[in-house]
């Protein structure tokens, strides 16, 4: 994975993997987010993506991202194929605090099952370690969403437990699986 900074040091960089580019979102990505994240199969597996997807929501969300990067609370990347600039999904680090960050992601239905999410999350973790100093990554997924658990295991996280949470309707309970990845500090060099 390579990390490309733009001229301003404080700007969010772009990451490149074998098949993907992970870049900051732009306003012209809004129609793709609405189309791909707006699909029920994607939205209903997440805690935060609304369904049906409201008009103007993608633009509003994209406009929040530079501030979240600047204040250090979260960082999101548009996932694109290397040879095509259109977004196929999102990965991000959320709730950043005390060198900990929560991993979140979705990949559009037409692009699922190709290993793209695994590749993007691996790059995201590499970036989080190298550039943000994150030492604990954590994530959770619905028990009825085993593909998400496979992504987390592929990227090196281990299952640490399970929980029951109130779901999006504010009423129903959902079983979730909890994962984490601890990054050990480098051992001190021998004299
Ligand atoms: C979960 C999601 C991000 C995976 O994206 P993806 O690009 O298809 O992921 P990958 O191709 O990298 O890996 C998918 C893994 O799930 C596995 N998988 C797919 N369907 C599965 C199923 N029904 N049961 C078990 N494993 C399954 C695949 O075999 C693969 O694992 P492997 O590499 O060990 O074989 C995508 O399905 C998605 O966006 N879903 C809706 C939103 C969502 O769930 N977001 C995460 C919320 S926690």
Tab-separated table of C-alpha atoms and ligand atoms in Angstrom:
chain	number	residue	atom	x	y	z
A	1	UNK	CA	0.000	0.000	0.000
A	2	UNK	CA	1.291	3.469	-0.840
A	3	UNK	CA	0.177	6.757	0.736
A	4	UNK	CA	0.166	9.947	-1.389
A	5	UNK	CA	0.026	13.287	0.362
A	6	UNK	CA	-1.073	16.390	-1.474
A	7	UNK	CA	1.059	19.502	-1.064
A	8	UNK	CA	-0.657	20.624	2.141
A	9	UNK	CA	0.526	18.297	4.906
A	10	UNK	CA	-2.763	18.551	6.783
A	11	UNK	CA	-4.867	17.399	3.823
A	12	UNK	CA	-6.207	13.863	3.811
A	13	UNK	CA	-3.983	11.643	1.651
A	14	UNK	CA	-4.936	9.089	-1.003
A	15	UNK	CA	-4.034	5.408	-0.538
A	16	UNK	CA	-3.246	2.994	-3.349
A	17	UNK	CA	-3.461	-0.798	-3.180
A	18	UNK	CA	-2.977	-3.407	-5.884
A	19	UNK	CA	-6.479	-2.892	-7.340
A	20	UNK	CA	-7.910	0.117	-5.512
A	21	UNK	CA	-7.560	3.802	-4.758
A	22	UNK	CA	-8.862	5.149	-1.476
A	23	UNK	CA	-9.339	8.894	-1.793
A	24	UNK	CA	-11.164	11.698	0.025
A	25	UNK	CA	-14.793	12.125	-1.017
A	26	UNK	CA	-15.830	14.881	-3.448
A	27	UNK	CA	-19.257	16.418	-3.873
A	28	UNK	CA	-19.639	14.815	-7.308
A	29	UNK	CA	-19.603	11.380	-5.599
A	30	UNK	CA	-23.025	12.100	-4.100
A	31	UNK	CA	-25.140	10.364	-6.794
A	32	UNK	CA	-23.039	7.185	-6.502
A	33	UNK	CA	-23.398	7.103	-2.713
A	34	UNK	CA	-27.141	7.594	-3.017
A	35	UNK	CA	-27.404	4.793	-5.590
A	36	UNK	CA	-25.086	2.224	-3.949
A	37	UNK	CA	-25.484	2.928	-0.225
A	38	UNK	CA	-29.172	3.518	-0.829
A	39	UNK	CA	-29.750	-0.147	-1.690
A	40	UNK	CA	-31.590	-1.978	1.047
A	41	UNK	CA	-29.040	-4.846	1.131
A	42	UNK	CA	-26.313	-2.349	2.029
A	43	UNK	CA	-28.177	0.099	4.281
A	44	UNK	CA	-29.978	-2.478	6.422
A	45	UNK	CA	-26.689	-4.049	7.580
A	46	UNK	CA	-25.443	-0.733	8.987
A	47	UNK	CA	-26.433	1.328	11.989
A	48	UNK	CA	-26.226	4.672	10.235
A	49	UNK	CA	-27.110	4.580	6.521
A	50	UNK	CA	-30.748	5.705	6.185
A	51	UNK	CA	-33.212	3.780	4.055
A	52	UNK	CA	-34.879	4.993	1.895
A	53	UNK	CA	-31.913	7.291	1.248
A	54	UNK	CA	-33.073	10.916	1.594
A	55	UNK	CA	-32.533	13.518	-1.141
A	56	UNK	CA	-29.536	15.719	-0.240
A	57	UNK	CA	-28.222	13.349	2.468
A	58	UNK	CA	-25.146	12.252	0.481
A	59	UNK	CA	-24.153	15.878	-0.199
A	60	UNK	CA	-24.633	16.755	3.483
A	61	UNK	CA	-22.529	13.761	4.592
A	62	UNK	CA	-19.722	14.470	2.107
A	63	UNK	CA	-19.549	18.102	3.252
A	64	UNK	CA	-18.988	16.975	6.862
A	65	UNK	CA	-15.946	14.837	6.031
A	66	UNK	CA	-13.186	17.488	5.719
A	67	UNK	CA	-14.092	18.879	9.159
A	68	UNK	CA	-14.066	15.382	10.689
A	69	UNK	CA	-10.590	14.810	9.200
A	70	UNK	CA	-9.343	18.187	10.454
A	71	UNK	CA	-10.638	17.730	13.999
A	72	UNK	CA	-9.433	14.114	14.139
A	73	UNK	CA	-12.791	12.524	14.974
A	74	UNK	CA	-12.984	10.320	11.876
A	75	UNK	CA	-11.549	9.726	8.424
A	76	UNK	CA	-13.482	8.305	5.499
A	77	UNK	CA	-12.286	7.204	2.074
A	78	UNK	CA	-14.151	6.709	-1.172
A	79	UNK	CA	-13.089	3.295	-2.492
A	80	UNK	CA	-12.536	3.337	-6.263
A	81	UNK	CA	-11.047	0.900	-8.723
A	82	UNK	CA	-7.565	2.049	-9.745
A	83	UNK	CA	-8.530	2.421	-13.394
A	84	UNK	CA	-11.920	4.072	-12.807
A	85	UNK	CA	-12.539	7.021	-10.527
A	86	UNK	CA	-16.153	6.174	-9.588
A	87	UNK	CA	-16.710	5.190	-5.975
A	88	UNK	CA	-17.664	1.557	-5.322
A	89	UNK	CA	-17.870	1.845	-1.544
A	90	UNK	CA	-16.633	3.486	1.631
A	91	UNK	CA	-14.166	2.608	4.368
A	92	UNK	CA	-13.408	4.719	7.385
A	93	UNK	CA	-12.089	5.065	10.911
A	94	UNK	CA	-14.688	6.478	13.273
A	95	UNK	CA	-14.923	7.549	16.934
A	96	UNK	CA	-11.193	8.176	17.028
A	97	UNK	CA	-10.044	8.669	20.603
A	98	UNK	CA	-6.950	7.813	22.650
A	99	UNK	CA	-5.270	5.976	19.754
A	100	UNK	CA	-8.358	3.831	19.240
A	101	UNK	CA	-10.621	3.826	16.197
A	102	UNK	CA	-13.714	1.986	15.016
A	103	UNK	CA	-13.583	0.494	11.519
A	104	UNK	CA	-16.638	0.914	9.273
A	105	UNK	CA	-17.303	0.020	5.630
A	106	UNK	CA	-19.729	-0.831	2.878
A	107	UNK	CA	-19.234	-1.995	-0.712
A	108	UNK	CA	-21.909	-1.571	-3.414
A	109	UNK	CA	-23.768	-4.772	-4.295
A	110	UNK	CA	-22.408	-5.048	-7.896
A	111	UNK	CA	-18.856	-5.005	-6.508
A	112	UNK	CA	-19.211	-7.417	-3.579
A	113	UNK	CA	-17.464	-10.787	-3.355
A	114	UNK	CA	-14.295	-9.666	-5.156
A	115	UNK	CA	-12.144	-9.137	-2.071
A	116	UNK	CA	-12.367	-5.343	-2.423
A	117	UNK	CA	-13.490	-4.674	1.134
A	118	UNK	CA	-10.727	-6.835	2.591
A	119	UNK	CA	-8.150	-5.034	0.430
A	120	UNK	CA	-9.484	-1.612	1.414
A	121	UNK	CA	-9.695	-2.383	5.146
A	122	UNK	CA	-6.140	-3.739	5.147
A	123	UNK	CA	-4.953	-0.460	3.603
A	124	UNK	CA	-7.052	1.545	6.058
A	125	UNK	CA	-5.440	-0.259	8.992
A	126	UNK	CA	-1.950	0.277	7.560
A	127	UNK	CA	-2.739	3.968	7.192
A	128	UNK	CA	-4.188	4.174	10.705
A	129	UNK	CA	-1.049	2.674	12.205
A	130	UNK	CA	1.506	4.551	10.119
A	131	UNK	CA	-0.106	7.985	9.904
A	132	UNK	CA	-2.500	8.264	12.837
A	133	UNK	CA	-0.726	6.166	15.465
A	134	UNK	CA	-3.777	4.005	16.124
A	135	UNK	CA	-2.948	1.103	18.440
A	136	UNK	CA	-6.416	-0.445	18.838
A	137	UNK	CA	-8.890	-0.989	16.016
A	138	UNK	CA	-12.345	-2.311	16.824
A	139	UNK	CA	-15.479	-3.173	14.883
A	140	UNK	CA	-18.795	-4.940	15.213
A	141	UNK	CA	-21.195	-6.554	12.792
A	142	UNK	CA	-24.631	-8.100	12.869
A	143	UNK	CA	-24.542	-11.831	13.525
A	144	UNK	CA	-26.753	-12.235	10.444
A	145	UNK	CA	-24.066	-10.542	8.311
A	146	UNK	CA	-21.254	-13.154	8.228
A	147	UNK	CA	-19.520	-11.562	5.200
A	148	UNK	CA	-18.620	-8.608	7.420
A	149	UNK	CA	-17.037	-10.944	9.976
A	150	UNK	CA	-15.013	-12.567	7.201
A	151	UNK	CA	-13.679	-9.149	6.148
A	152	UNK	CA	-12.589	-8.384	9.707
A	153	UNK	CA	-10.872	-11.753	10.166
A	154	UNK	CA	-9.203	-11.418	6.746
A	155	UNK	CA	-7.832	-8.028	7.864
A	156	UNK	CA	-6.375	-9.512	11.058
A	157	UNK	CA	-8.988	-8.634	13.683
A	158	UNK	CA	-10.017	-11.275	16.212
A	159	UNK	CA	-13.403	-11.879	17.727
A	160	UNK	CA	-13.556	-10.738	21.346
A	161	UNK	CA	-17.196	-11.281	22.208
A	162	UNK	CA	-20.804	-10.694	21.365
A	163	UNK	CA	-23.518	-8.337	22.460
A	164	UNK	CA	-27.165	-7.538	22.004
A	165	UNK	CA	-28.088	-4.020	20.929
A	166	UNK	CA	-31.247	-2.052	20.182
A	167	UNK	CA	-31.473	-1.794	16.394
A	168	UNK	CA	-32.395	1.038	14.066
A	169	UNK	CA	-36.123	1.013	14.740
A	170	UNK	CA	-35.380	1.730	18.406
A	171	UNK	CA	-37.286	-1.389	19.428
A	172	UNK	CA	-35.895	-4.648	18.014
A	173	UNK	CA	-32.823	-6.357	19.447
A	174	UNK	CA	-29.963	-7.531	17.245
A	175	UNK	CA	-27.091	-9.876	18.044
A	176	UNK	CA	-23.706	-8.381	17.183
A	177	UNK	CA	-20.203	-9.846	17.090
A	178	UNK	CA	-17.347	-7.725	18.475
A	179	UNK	CA	-13.824	-7.664	17.025
A	180	UNK	CA	-10.520	-5.911	17.749
A	181	UNK	CA	-6.927	-5.657	16.578
A	182	UNK	CA	-4.238	-4.571	19.017
A	183	UNK	CA	-1.023	-3.127	17.622
A	184	UNK	CA	1.921	-3.835	19.889
A	185	UNK	CA	4.445	-1.044	20.358
A	186	UNK	CA	7.815	-1.698	18.775
A	187	UNK	CA	10.098	-3.371	21.343
A	188	UNK	CA	13.009	-1.126	22.356
A	189	UNK	CA	16.103	-1.757	20.225
A	190	UNK	CA	18.923	-3.667	21.961
A	191	UNK	CA	21.993	-1.573	22.717
B	1	LIG	C1	-19.713	-6.801	4.185
B	1	LIG	C2	-19.228	-6.197	2.860
B	1	LIG	C3	-18.589	-4.863	3.148
B	1	LIG	C4	-18.201	-7.139	2.251
B	1	LIG	O1	-17.665	-6.524	1.080
B	1	LIG	P1	-16.895	-7.411	-0.017
B	1	LIG	O2	-16.096	-6.505	-0.871
B	1	LIG	O3	-17.851	-8.326	-0.667
B	1	LIG	O4	-15.909	-8.235	0.951
B	1	LIG	P2	-14.727	-9.218	0.507
B	1	LIG	O5	-14.989	-9.682	-0.896
B	1	LIG	O6	-13.432	-8.578	0.821
B	1	LIG	O7	-14.894	-10.412	1.520
B	1	LIG	C5	-16.152	-11.014	1.706
B	1	LIG	C6	-15.949	-12.223	2.571
B	1	LIG	O8	-17.236	-12.630	3.030
B	1	LIG	C7	-17.404	-13.982	2.710
B	1	LIG	N1	-18.826	-14.182	2.579
B	1	LIG	C8	-19.652	-13.646	1.653
B	1	LIG	N2	-20.896	-14.050	1.886
B	1	LIG	C9	-20.864	-14.834	2.992
B	1	LIG	C10	-21.834	-15.563	3.719
B	1	LIG	N3	-23.113	-15.539	3.393
B	1	LIG	N4	-21.420	-16.277	4.798
B	1	LIG	C11	-20.129	-16.293	5.166
B	1	LIG	N5	-19.156	-15.613	4.509
B	1	LIG	C12	-19.535	-14.908	3.426
B	1	LIG	C13	-16.601	-14.188	1.449
B	1	LIG	O9	-16.304	-15.537	1.229
B	1	LIG	C14	-15.359	-13.376	1.799
B	1	LIG	O10	-14.537	-14.063	2.723
B	1	LIG	P3	-13.193	-14.822	2.244
B	1	LIG	O11	-12.315	-13.783	1.627
B	1	LIG	O12	-12.625	-15.346	3.511
B	1	LIG	O13	-13.637	-15.869	1.284
B	1	LIG	C15	-20.403	-6.025	1.852
B	1	LIG	O14	-21.076	-7.250	1.731
B	1	LIG	C16	-21.362	-4.941	2.282
B	1	LIG	O15	-21.136	-3.770	2.036
B	1	LIG	N6	-22.475	-5.310	2.899
B	1	LIG	C17	-23.486	-4.351	3.292
B	1	LIG	C18	-22.987	-3.310	4.258
B	1	LIG	C19	-22.262	-3.915	5.437
B	1	LIG	O16	-22.510	-5.038	5.818
B	1	LIG	N7	-21.355	-3.131	6.035
B	1	LIG	C20	-20.640	-3.588	7.203
B	1	LIG	C21	-21.476	-3.345	8.417
B	1	LIG	S1	-20.709	-4.047	9.851
